[in-house]
Amino acid sequence: MPGTPAHRDDMPRFAVASETGRLRELLVCPPDHYRWIPTNAVARRSLASAGPPPQAAFAAQHDELVAALAEAGATVRTLPPAPHLPYMVYTRDQAVVTPWGPVLCQLERPQRRGEYAAVLDWHAAQESAFWRKSSAGTLEGGDIHLIRPGLAAIGVSGGRTDEAGAAQLAAWLEAEGWECRVVPFDEHFLHLDLLFCMAAPGLALACEEALDDAFLAWLRDRGIRWIPFGYAEAMALAGNILALGEGRVVSSRGSTRINAALRAEGLVVLDPDLSLFAAGGGGPHCLTCPLLREGQ
């Protein structure tokens, strides 16, 4: 069956088959050295309009996120931060975990390329073998969405993830029986997870005005419905959420309209204040790398 290894002996140390299964373990990186750097449109806008916050403010917000994850029963593991890599805090991009184990991504921005070393070392210490390593073009985890077992979308902006990187991952997944959709979008939006995130099985958030009509039709044909949001909310990272499974989701406190819409769907919303990370270009989806999920 697509989505899981064929035999129990093949089960990897870490495995994820969808964005919405119950989250058991995940990887975060403390923001000890985090700062806004002008590598994306959101951060450039923040730098132009405000001075940098004190480091303690970043730490306090990250602690809120970790507390929410622990409250949800997830085991939070830590990637040690490096002083020369300020955006390590966005652990989503460095690697994506599949049903067959993690895939090491190939980051596009020069300021982030060194993150691969810490990720390789961390997984080696956990006796977690990489299933694949991206080697064609660029590939970043914020563009990769395991919608449900057997179904994936990979965003291509030509920036963070390019056509070659997306095609390589799609081929690996398709060889395991998955259906993959490569989704074009404008590089202005950083990653696909600013425009599209799964909230629960069969339910997503989607920025209709920035997504290709053909992609939306593809989702609809596969039984995926969505809560729509607009450009301003996308640029505020309001659509960037983390599904916890079992009817729960992490969403930034400032995303008030979307949080109300999620609650109207019957979901429990945990809402730490992540406004300072959003101002740098990331939300709860960006700040977390799921390592182990159960169910769909």
PDB file of C-alpha atoms in Angstrom:
ATOM      1  CA  MET A   1       0.000   0.000   0.000  1.00  0.00           C
ATOM      2  CA  PRO A   2       1.390   3.458  -0.800  1.00  0.00           C
ATOM      3  CA  GLY A   3       2.590   5.432   2.189  1.00  0.00           C
ATOM      4  CA  THR A   4       4.342   2.795   4.347  1.00  0.00           C
ATOM      5  CA  PRO A   5       7.309   0.429   3.950  1.00  0.00           C
ATOM      6  CA  ALA A   6       6.423  -3.073   2.839  1.00  0.00           C
ATOM      7  CA  HIS A   7       7.640  -4.930   5.929  1.00  0.00           C
ATOM      8  CA  ARG A   8       7.955  -4.193   9.626  1.00  0.00           C
ATOM      9  CA  ASP A   9      11.720  -4.770   9.498  1.00  0.00           C
ATOM     10  CA  ASP A  10      11.919  -1.902   7.001  1.00  0.00           C
ATOM     11  CA  MET A  11      10.447   0.665   9.403  1.00  0.00           C
ATOM     12  CA  PRO A  12      12.824   3.617   9.813  1.00  0.00           C
ATOM     13  CA  ARG A  13      13.633   5.369  13.092  1.00  0.00           C
ATOM     14  CA  PHE A  14      11.510   8.336  11.995  1.00  0.00           C
ATOM     15  CA  ALA A  15       8.541   8.127   9.619  1.00  0.00           C
ATOM     16  CA  VAL A  16       5.778  10.470   8.470  1.00  0.00           C
ATOM     17  CA  ALA A  17       3.055   9.544   5.970  1.00  0.00           C
ATOM     18  CA  SER A  18       0.966  12.726   6.081  1.00  0.00           C
ATOM     19  CA  GLU A  19       0.767  16.262   7.431  1.00  0.00           C
ATOM     20  CA  THR A  20      -2.201  15.367   9.629  1.00  0.00           C
ATOM     21  CA  GLY A  21      -1.383  12.136  11.486  1.00  0.00           C
ATOM     22  CA  ARG A  22      -0.956  12.366  15.259  1.00  0.00           C
ATOM     23  CA  LEU A  23       2.348  14.135  15.882  1.00  0.00           C
ATOM     24  CA  ARG A  24       4.518  12.084  18.232  1.00  0.00           C
ATOM     25  CA  GLU A  25       8.016  13.548  17.770  1.00  0.00           C
ATOM     26  CA  LEU A  26       9.409  16.637  16.119  1.00  0.00           C
ATOM     27  CA  LEU A  27      12.608  18.628  15.790  1.00  0.00           C
ATOM     28  CA  VAL A  28      13.042  22.302  16.669  1.00  0.00           C
ATOM     29  CA  CYS A  29      16.068  24.576  16.956  1.00  0.00           C
ATOM     30  CA  PRO A  30      16.322  27.194  19.737  1.00  0.00           C
ATOM     31  CA  PRO A  31      16.574  30.782  18.446  1.00  0.00           C
ATOM     32  CA  ASP A  32      19.799  31.551  20.333  1.00  0.00           C
ATOM     33  CA  HIS A  33      21.322  33.171  17.244  1.00  0.00           C
ATOM     34  CA  TYR A  34      18.181  34.006  15.301  1.00  0.00           C
ATOM     35  CA  ARG A  35      17.812  37.428  13.745  1.00  0.00           C
ATOM     36  CA  TRP A  36      15.994  38.858  10.786  1.00  0.00           C
ATOM     37  CA  ILE A  37      18.139  38.780   7.660  1.00  0.00           C
ATOM     38  CA  PRO A  38      17.040  40.197   4.283  1.00  0.00           C
ATOM     39  CA  THR A  39      16.718  36.898   2.425  1.00  0.00           C
ATOM     40  CA  ASN A  40      12.951  37.069   1.776  1.00  0.00           C
ATOM     41  CA  ALA A  41      10.263  39.669   1.125  1.00  0.00           C
ATOM     42  CA  VAL A  42       8.728  39.352   4.605  1.00  0.00           C
ATOM     43  CA  ALA A  43      12.011  39.892   6.468  1.00  0.00           C
ATOM     44  CA  ARG A  44      13.000  42.802   4.227  1.00  0.00           C
ATOM     45  CA  ARG A  45       9.696  44.476   4.993  1.00  0.00           C
ATOM     46  CA  SER A  46      10.187  43.976   8.737  1.00  0.00           C
ATOM     47  CA  LEU A  47      13.737  45.306   8.667  1.00  0.00           C
ATOM     48  CA  ALA A  48      12.570  48.389   6.801  1.00  0.00           C
ATOM     49  CA  SER A  49       9.800  49.186   9.281  1.00  0.00           C
ATOM     50  CA  ALA A  50      11.142  48.126  12.684  1.00  0.00           C
ATOM     51  CA  GLY A  51      14.341  47.706  14.614  1.00  0.00           C
ATOM     52  CA  PRO A  52      15.469  44.202  15.608  1.00  0.00           C
ATOM     53  CA  PRO A  53      13.785  42.850  18.762  1.00  0.00           C
ATOM     54  CA  PRO A  54      15.890  41.757  21.756  1.00  0.00           C
ATOM     55  CA  GLN A  55      17.059  38.143  21.653  1.00  0.00           C
ATOM     56  CA  ALA A  56      15.060  37.369  24.786  1.00  0.00           C
ATOM     57  CA  ALA A  57      11.845  38.182  22.934  1.00  0.00           C
ATOM     58  CA  PHE A  58      12.556  35.541  20.287  1.00  0.00           C
ATOM     59  CA  ALA A  59      13.361  33.016  23.032  1.00  0.00           C
ATOM     60  CA  ALA A  60      10.127  33.758  24.907  1.00  0.00           C
ATOM     61  CA  GLN A  61       7.974  33.201  21.817  1.00  0.00           C
ATOM     62  CA  HIS A  62       9.820  30.007  20.887  1.00  0.00           C
ATOM     63  CA  ASP A  63       9.303  28.753  24.442  1.00  0.00           C
ATOM     64  CA  GLU A  64       5.554  29.337  23.969  1.00  0.00           C
ATOM     65  CA  LEU A  65       5.626  27.146  20.856  1.00  0.00           C
ATOM     66  CA  VAL A  66       7.544  24.373  22.616  1.00  0.00           C
ATOM     67  CA  ALA A  67       5.135  24.502  25.559  1.00  0.00           C
ATOM     68  CA  ALA A  68       2.151  24.163  23.207  1.00  0.00           C
ATOM     69  CA  LEU A  69       3.737  21.163  21.507  1.00  0.00           C
ATOM     70  CA  ALA A  70       4.480  19.509  24.848  1.00  0.00           C
ATOM     71  CA  GLU A  71       0.913  20.214  25.961  1.00  0.00           C
ATOM     72  CA  ALA A  72      -0.244  18.327  22.874  1.00  0.00           C
ATOM     73  CA  GLY A  73       1.794  15.300  23.955  1.00  0.00           C
ATOM     74  CA  ALA A  74       4.564  15.547  21.365  1.00  0.00           C
ATOM     75  CA  THR A  75       8.181  14.759  22.196  1.00  0.00           C
ATOM     76  CA  VAL A  76      10.181  17.852  21.257  1.00  0.00           C
ATOM     77  CA  ARG A  77      13.749  17.169  20.169  1.00  0.00           C
ATOM     78  CA  THR A  78      16.373  19.863  19.749  1.00  0.00           C
ATOM     79  CA  LEU A  79      18.811  20.635  16.958  1.00  0.00           C
ATOM     80  CA  PRO A  80      21.771  22.531  18.501  1.00  0.00           C
ATOM     81  CA  PRO A  81      21.978  26.037  17.015  1.00  0.00           C
ATOM     82  CA  ALA A  82      25.115  27.395  15.335  1.00  0.00           C
ATOM     83  CA  PRO A  83      26.131  31.065  15.741  1.00  0.00           C
ATOM     84  CA  HIS A  84      26.839  31.554  12.029  1.00  0.00           C
ATOM     85  CA  LEU A  85      23.505  30.078  10.876  1.00  0.00           C
ATOM     86  CA  PRO A  86      20.734  32.374  12.192  1.00  0.00           C
ATOM     87  CA  TYR A  87      17.886  30.759  10.244  1.00  0.00           C
ATOM     88  CA  MET A  88      18.511  27.238  11.565  1.00  0.00           C
ATOM     89  CA  VAL A  89      15.434  27.871  13.714  1.00  0.00           C
ATOM     90  CA  TYR A  90      13.289  27.047  10.650  1.00  0.00           C
ATOM     91  CA  THR A  91      13.843  23.291  10.848  1.00  0.00           C
ATOM     92  CA  ARG A  92      11.110  22.517   8.297  1.00  0.00           C
ATOM     93  CA  ASP A  93      13.372  23.332   5.358  1.00  0.00           C
ATOM     94  CA  GLN A  94      16.459  21.254   6.123  1.00  0.00           C
ATOM     95  CA  ALA A  95      14.901  17.802   5.755  1.00  0.00           C
ATOM     96  CA  VAL A  96      11.514  16.221   5.199  1.00  0.00           C
ATOM     97  CA  VAL A  97      10.567  12.903   6.794  1.00  0.00           C
ATOM     98  CA  THR A  98       8.722  10.391   4.613  1.00  0.00           C
ATOM     99  CA  PRO A  99       7.298   6.939   5.342  1.00  0.00           C
ATOM    100  CA  TRP A 100      10.729   5.552   4.399  1.00  0.00           C
ATOM    101  CA  GLY A 101      12.757   7.930   6.516  1.00  0.00           C
ATOM    102  CA  PRO A 102      14.135  11.445   6.113  1.00  0.00           C
ATOM    103  CA  VAL A 103      15.148  13.124   2.873  1.00  0.00           C
ATOM    104  CA  LEU A 104      18.012  15.607   3.221  1.00  0.00           C
ATOM    105  CA  CYS A 105      17.076  18.773   1.370  1.00  0.00           C
ATOM    106  CA  GLN A 106      19.365  21.113  -0.563  1.00  0.00           C
ATOM    107  CA  LEU A 107      18.842  24.678   0.624  1.00  0.00           C
ATOM    108  CA  GLU A 108      18.975  27.482  -1.908  1.00  0.00           C
ATOM    109  CA  ARG A 109      20.089  30.524   0.113  1.00  0.00           C
ATOM    110  CA  PRO A 110      23.893  30.741   0.688  1.00  0.00           C
ATOM    111  CA  GLN A 111      23.213  31.879   4.267  1.00  0.00           C
ATOM    112  CA  ARG A 112      21.503  28.561   5.019  1.00  0.00           C
ATOM    113  CA  ARG A 113      23.506  25.962   3.112  1.00  0.00           C
ATOM    114  CA  GLY A 114      25.705  25.107   6.079  1.00  0.00           C
ATOM    115  CA  GLU A 115      22.706  23.810   8.024  1.00  0.00           C
ATOM    116  CA  TYR A 116      23.020  20.415   6.334  1.00  0.00           C
ATOM    117  CA  ALA A 117      26.037  19.523   8.510  1.00  0.00           C
ATOM    118  CA  ALA A 118      24.183  19.854  11.814  1.00  0.00           C
ATOM    119  CA  VAL A 119      21.205  17.940  10.402  1.00  0.00           C
ATOM    120  CA  LEU A 120      23.404  15.072   9.207  1.00  0.00           C
ATOM    121  CA  ASP A 121      25.168  14.909  12.575  1.00  0.00           C
ATOM    122  CA  TRP A 122      21.901  15.006  14.527  1.00  0.00           C
ATOM    123  CA  HIS A 123      20.324  12.152  12.581  1.00  0.00           C
ATOM    124  CA  ALA A 124      23.514  10.087  12.831  1.00  0.00           C
ATOM    125  CA  ALA A 125      23.446  10.492  16.618  1.00  0.00           C
ATOM    126  CA  GLN A 126      19.837   9.235  16.592  1.00  0.00           C
ATOM    127  CA  GLU A 127      20.785   6.237  14.411  1.00  0.00           C
ATOM    128  CA  SER A 128      18.365   7.626  11.835  1.00  0.00           C
ATOM    129  CA  ALA A 129      19.411   6.788   8.286  1.00  0.00           C
ATOM    130  CA  PHE A 130      18.493   9.112   5.431  1.00  0.00           C
ATOM    131  CA  TRP A 131      16.238   7.505   2.838  1.00  0.00           C
ATOM    132  CA  ARG A 132      17.402   9.903   0.121  1.00  0.00           C
ATOM    133  CA  LYS A 133      19.585  13.016  -0.248  1.00  0.00           C
ATOM    134  CA  SER A 134      18.540  15.761  -2.634  1.00  0.00           C
ATOM    135  CA  SER A 135      21.203  16.306  -5.284  1.00  0.00           C
ATOM    136  CA  ALA A 136      19.427  17.871  -8.284  1.00  0.00           C
ATOM    137  CA  GLY A 137      18.720  21.588  -8.141  1.00  0.00           C
ATOM    138  CA  THR A 138      17.320  22.919  -4.865  1.00  0.00           C
ATOM    139  CA  LEU A 139      14.695  21.480  -2.546  1.00  0.00           C
ATOM    140  CA  GLU A 140      13.331  22.922   0.717  1.00  0.00           C
ATOM    141  CA  GLY A 141      10.922  21.347   3.173  1.00  0.00           C
ATOM    142  CA  GLY A 142       8.544  24.309   3.260  1.00  0.00           C
ATOM    143  CA  ASP A 143       7.589  23.428  -0.302  1.00  0.00           C
ATOM    144  CA  ILE A 144       6.842  19.751   0.443  1.00  0.00           C
ATOM    145  CA  HIS A 145       3.378  18.658   1.573  1.00  0.00           C
ATOM    146  CA  LEU A 146       2.422  15.051   2.288  1.00  0.00           C
ATOM    147  CA  ILE A 147      -1.305  15.666   1.987  1.00  0.00           C
ATOM    148  CA  ARG A 148      -2.276  12.143   2.943  1.00  0.00           C
ATOM    149  CA  PRO A 149      -0.682   8.715   2.504  1.00  0.00           C
ATOM    150  CA  GLY A 150      -0.061   8.304  -1.216  1.00  0.00           C
ATOM    151  CA  LEU A 151      -0.654  11.959  -2.179  1.00  0.00           C
ATOM    152  CA  ALA A 152       1.884  14.815  -2.178  1.00  0.00           C
ATOM    153  CA  ALA A 153       2.303  18.353  -3.491  1.00  0.00           C
ATOM    154  CA  ILE A 154       5.690  19.968  -4.116  1.00  0.00           C
ATOM    155  CA  GLY A 155       5.890  23.712  -4.615  1.00  0.00           C
ATOM    156  CA  VAL A 156       8.171  25.185  -7.271  1.00  0.00           C
ATOM    157  CA  SER A 157       8.930  28.896  -7.287  1.00  0.00           C
ATOM    158  CA  GLY A 158      12.245  28.677  -9.088  1.00  0.00           C
ATOM    159  CA  GLY A 159      13.716  30.166  -5.932  1.00  0.00           C
ATOM    160  CA  ARG A 160      13.825  28.012  -2.834  1.00  0.00           C
ATOM    161  CA  THR A 161      12.769  24.867  -4.701  1.00  0.00           C
ATOM    162  CA  ASP A 162      13.404  24.615  -8.418  1.00  0.00           C
ATOM    163  CA  GLU A 163      12.050  22.262 -11.062  1.00  0.00           C
ATOM    164  CA  ALA A 164      14.993  19.868 -10.892  1.00  0.00           C
ATOM    165  CA  GLY A 165      14.792  19.468  -7.120  1.00  0.00           C
ATOM    166  CA  ALA A 166      11.033  18.973  -7.182  1.00  0.00           C
ATOM    167  CA  ALA A 167      11.222  16.477 -10.044  1.00  0.00           C
ATOM    168  CA  GLN A 168      13.822  14.377  -8.219  1.00  0.00           C
ATOM    169  CA  LEU A 169      11.714  14.089  -5.070  1.00  0.00           C
ATOM    170  CA  ALA A 170       8.538  13.469  -7.087  1.00  0.00           C
ATOM    171  CA  ALA A 171      10.252  10.609  -8.921  1.00  0.00           C
ATOM    172  CA  TRP A 172      11.296   9.001  -5.634  1.00  0.00           C
ATOM    173  CA  LEU A 173       7.764   9.221  -4.246  1.00  0.00           C
ATOM    174  CA  GLU A 174       6.140   8.068  -7.484  1.00  0.00           C
ATOM    175  CA  ALA A 175       8.414   5.014  -7.523  1.00  0.00           C
ATOM    176  CA  GLU A 176       6.772   4.065  -4.203  1.00  0.00           C
ATOM    177  CA  GLY A 177       3.286   4.377  -5.695  1.00  0.00           C
ATOM    178  CA  TRP A 178       2.496   7.953  -4.634  1.00  0.00           C
ATOM    179  CA  GLU A 179       0.749  10.575  -6.750  1.00  0.00           C
ATOM    180  CA  CYS A 180       2.665  13.882  -6.791  1.00  0.00           C
ATOM    181  CA  ARG A 181       1.652  17.308  -8.022  1.00  0.00           C
ATOM    182  CA  VAL A 182       4.276  19.956  -8.772  1.00  0.00           C
ATOM    183  CA  VAL A 183       2.734  23.327  -7.890  1.00  0.00           C
ATOM    184  CA  PRO A 184       4.065  26.531  -9.486  1.00  0.00           C
ATOM    185  CA  PHE A 185       3.853  29.769  -7.508  1.00  0.00           C
ATOM    186  CA  ASP A 186       5.623  33.127  -7.352  1.00  0.00           C
ATOM    187  CA  GLU A 187       8.987  33.275  -5.572  1.00  0.00           C
ATOM    188  CA  HIS A 188       7.720  36.342  -3.682  1.00  0.00           C
ATOM    189  CA  PHE A 189       5.926  33.932  -1.322  1.00  0.00           C
ATOM    190  CA  LEU A 190       9.081  32.090  -0.145  1.00  0.00           C
ATOM    191  CA  HIS A 191       7.582  28.606   0.229  1.00  0.00           C
ATOM    192  CA  LEU A 192       4.338  26.865  -0.630  1.00  0.00           C
ATOM    193  CA  ASP A 193       3.503  26.637   3.080  1.00  0.00           C
ATOM    194  CA  LEU A 194       2.760  30.376   3.093  1.00  0.00           C
ATOM    195  CA  LEU A 195      -0.052  29.630   0.644  1.00  0.00           C
ATOM    196  CA  PHE A 196      -1.180  26.098   1.503  1.00  0.00           C
ATOM    197  CA  CYS A 197      -1.162  24.020   4.692  1.00  0.00           C
ATOM    198  CA  MET A 198      -3.109  20.986   5.813  1.00  0.00           C
ATOM    199  CA  ALA A 199      -5.155  21.449   8.990  1.00  0.00           C
ATOM    200  CA  ALA A 200      -6.851  18.044   9.320  1.00  0.00           C
ATOM    201  CA  PRO A 201      -7.596  15.070   7.067  1.00  0.00           C
ATOM    202  CA  GLY A 202      -9.328  16.473   3.999  1.00  0.00           C
ATOM    203  CA  LEU A 203      -9.117  20.095   5.220  1.00  0.00           C
ATOM    204  CA  ALA A 204      -6.509  22.708   4.295  1.00  0.00           C
ATOM    205  CA  LEU A 205      -5.872  26.435   4.328  1.00  0.00           C
ATOM    206  CA  ALA A 206      -5.324  27.923   0.859  1.00  0.00           C
ATOM    207  CA  CYS A 207      -4.585  31.365  -0.570  1.00  0.00           C
ATOM    208  CA  GLU A 208      -6.739  31.085  -3.673  1.00  0.00           C
ATOM    209  CA  GLU A 209      -5.564  34.330  -5.277  1.00  0.00           C
ATOM    210  CA  ALA A 210      -1.912  33.188  -5.297  1.00  0.00           C
ATOM    211  CA  LEU A 211      -2.370  29.512  -6.180  1.00  0.00           C
ATOM    212  CA  ASP A 212      -2.773  28.066  -9.640  1.00  0.00           C
ATOM    213  CA  ASP A 213      -6.401  27.285 -10.549  1.00  0.00           C
ATOM    214  CA  ALA A 214      -5.338  23.880 -11.833  1.00  0.00           C
ATOM    215  CA  PHE A 215      -3.867  23.001  -8.432  1.00  0.00           C
ATOM    216  CA  LEU A 216      -7.066  24.015  -6.664  1.00  0.00           C
ATOM    217  CA  ALA A 217      -9.084  21.882  -9.089  1.00  0.00           C
ATOM    218  CA  TRP A 218      -6.706  18.980  -8.461  1.00  0.00           C
ATOM    219  CA  LEU A 219      -7.253  19.301  -4.708  1.00  0.00           C
ATOM    220  CA  ARG A 220     -11.012  19.472  -5.136  1.00  0.00           C
ATOM    221  CA  ASP A 221     -11.007  16.363  -7.324  1.00  0.00           C
ATOM    222  CA  ARG A 222      -9.184  14.491  -4.570  1.00  0.00           C
ATOM    223  CA  GLY A 223     -11.624  15.444  -1.873  1.00  0.00           C
ATOM    224  CA  ILE A 224      -9.570  18.206  -0.268  1.00  0.00           C
ATOM    225  CA  ARG A 225     -11.523  21.276   0.787  1.00  0.00           C
ATOM    226  CA  TRP A 226     -10.033  24.438   2.225  1.00  0.00           C
ATOM    227  CA  ILE A 227     -10.532  27.566   4.250  1.00  0.00           C
ATOM    228  CA  PRO A 228      -9.535  30.470   1.969  1.00  0.00           C
ATOM    229  CA  PHE A 229      -7.305  33.338   3.018  1.00  0.00           C
ATOM    230  CA  GLY A 230      -5.941  36.394   1.237  1.00  0.00           C
ATOM    231  CA  TYR A 231      -2.654  37.982   0.260  1.00  0.00           C
ATOM    232  CA  ALA A 232      -2.255  40.123   3.391  1.00  0.00           C
ATOM    233  CA  GLU A 233      -2.818  37.085   5.609  1.00  0.00           C
ATOM    234  CA  ALA A 234      -0.313  35.082   3.564  1.00  0.00           C
ATOM    235  CA  MET A 235       2.377  37.727   4.008  1.00  0.00           C
ATOM    236  CA  ALA A 236       1.636  37.798   7.751  1.00  0.00           C
ATOM    237  CA  LEU A 237       2.176  33.991   7.831  1.00  0.00           C
ATOM    238  CA  ALA A 238      -1.420  33.526   9.007  1.00  0.00           C
ATOM    239  CA  GLY A 239      -1.911  30.490   6.790  1.00  0.00           C
ATOM    240  CA  ASN A 240       1.235  28.777   8.082  1.00  0.00           C
ATOM    241  CA  ILE A 241      -0.041  26.239  10.614  1.00  0.00           C
ATOM    242  CA  LEU A 242       1.008  22.902  12.080  1.00  0.00           C
ATOM    243  CA  ALA A 243      -1.524  20.078  12.276  1.00  0.00           C
ATOM    244  CA  LEU A 244      -1.098  17.985  15.426  1.00  0.00           C
ATOM    245  CA  GLY A 245      -3.587  15.279  14.527  1.00  0.00           C
ATOM    246  CA  GLU A 246      -6.723  14.222  16.384  1.00  0.00           C
ATOM    247  CA  GLY A 247      -8.496  17.492  15.676  1.00  0.00           C
ATOM    248  CA  ARG A 248      -5.780  19.836  16.947  1.00  0.00           C
ATOM    249  CA  VAL A 249      -3.621  22.460  15.276  1.00  0.00           C
ATOM    250  CA  VAL A 250      -0.969  25.039  16.192  1.00  0.00           C
ATOM    251  CA  SER A 251      -1.601  28.488  14.730  1.00  0.00           C
ATOM    252  CA  SER A 252      -0.057  31.832  15.661  1.00  0.00           C
ATOM    253  CA  ARG A 253      -2.109  33.964  18.052  1.00  0.00           C
ATOM    254  CA  GLY A 254      -2.180  36.873  15.625  1.00  0.00           C
ATOM    255  CA  SER A 255      -4.070  34.829  13.004  1.00  0.00           C
ATOM    256  CA  THR A 256      -7.389  35.675  14.628  1.00  0.00           C
ATOM    257  CA  ARG A 257      -9.717  35.253  11.643  1.00  0.00           C
ATOM    258  CA  ILE A 258      -8.164  31.979  10.551  1.00  0.00           C
ATOM    259  CA  ASN A 259      -8.108  30.661  14.104  1.00  0.00           C
ATOM    260  CA  ALA A 260     -11.825  31.398  14.413  1.00  0.00           C
ATOM    261  CA  ALA A 261     -12.455  29.590  11.129  1.00  0.00           C
ATOM    262  CA  LEU A 262     -10.461  26.569  12.307  1.00  0.00           C
ATOM    263  CA  ARG A 263     -12.421  26.468  15.555  1.00  0.00           C
ATOM    264  CA  ALA A 264     -15.649  26.697  13.576  1.00  0.00           C
ATOM    265  CA  GLU A 265     -14.549  23.459  11.880  1.00  0.00           C
ATOM    266  CA  GLY A 266     -14.411  21.839  15.318  1.00  0.00           C
ATOM    267  CA  LEU A 267     -10.620  21.956  15.660  1.00  0.00           C
ATOM    268  CA  VAL A 268      -8.798  22.753  18.879  1.00  0.00           C
ATOM    269  CA  VAL A 269      -6.380  25.621  18.186  1.00  0.00           C
ATOM    270  CA  LEU A 270      -3.248  26.076  20.280  1.00  0.00           C
ATOM    271  CA  ASP A 271      -2.117  29.641  19.627  1.00  0.00           C
ATOM    272  CA  PRO A 272       1.310  30.687  20.893  1.00  0.00           C
ATOM    273  CA  ASP A 273       2.463  34.186  20.019  1.00  0.00           C
ATOM    274  CA  LEU A 274       4.890  33.769  17.097  1.00  0.00           C
ATOM    275  CA  SER A 275       4.659  37.267  15.662  1.00  0.00           C
ATOM    276  CA  LEU A 276       8.413  37.915  15.723  1.00  0.00           C
ATOM    277  CA  PHE A 277       9.150  34.781  13.713  1.00  0.00           C
ATOM    278  CA  ALA A 278       6.361  35.617  11.295  1.00  0.00           C
ATOM    279  CA  ALA A 279       8.062  38.987  10.791  1.00  0.00           C
ATOM    280  CA  GLY A 280      11.181  37.074   9.736  1.00  0.00           C
ATOM    281  CA  GLY A 281       9.316  34.849   7.310  1.00  0.00           C
ATOM    282  CA  GLY A 282       8.198  31.804   9.290  1.00  0.00           C
ATOM    283  CA  GLY A 283       5.307  30.384  11.326  1.00  0.00           C
ATOM    284  CA  PRO A 284       4.647  27.155  13.263  1.00  0.00           C
ATOM    285  CA  HIS A 285       4.932  25.013  10.123  1.00  0.00           C
ATOM    286  CA  CYS A 286       8.333  26.544   9.318  1.00  0.00           C
ATOM    287  CA  LEU A 287       9.609  26.244  12.895  1.00  0.00           C
ATOM    288  CA  THR A 288       9.008  22.488  13.187  1.00  0.00           C
ATOM    289  CA  CYS A 289      10.171  19.327  11.452  1.00  0.00           C
ATOM    290  CA  PRO A 290       7.830  16.401  12.214  1.00  0.00           C
ATOM    291  CA  LEU A 291       9.834  13.224  12.829  1.00  0.00           C
ATOM    292  CA  LEU A 292       7.151  10.719  13.751  1.00  0.00           C
ATOM    293  CA  ARG A 293       3.424  10.722  13.128  1.00  0.00           C
ATOM    294  CA  GLU A 294       0.815   8.026  13.643  1.00  0.00           C
ATOM    295  CA  GLY A 295      -2.299   7.463  11.571  1.00  0.00           C
ATOM    296  CA  GLN A 296      -3.479   9.752   8.796  1.00  0.00           C
TER     297      GLN A 296
END
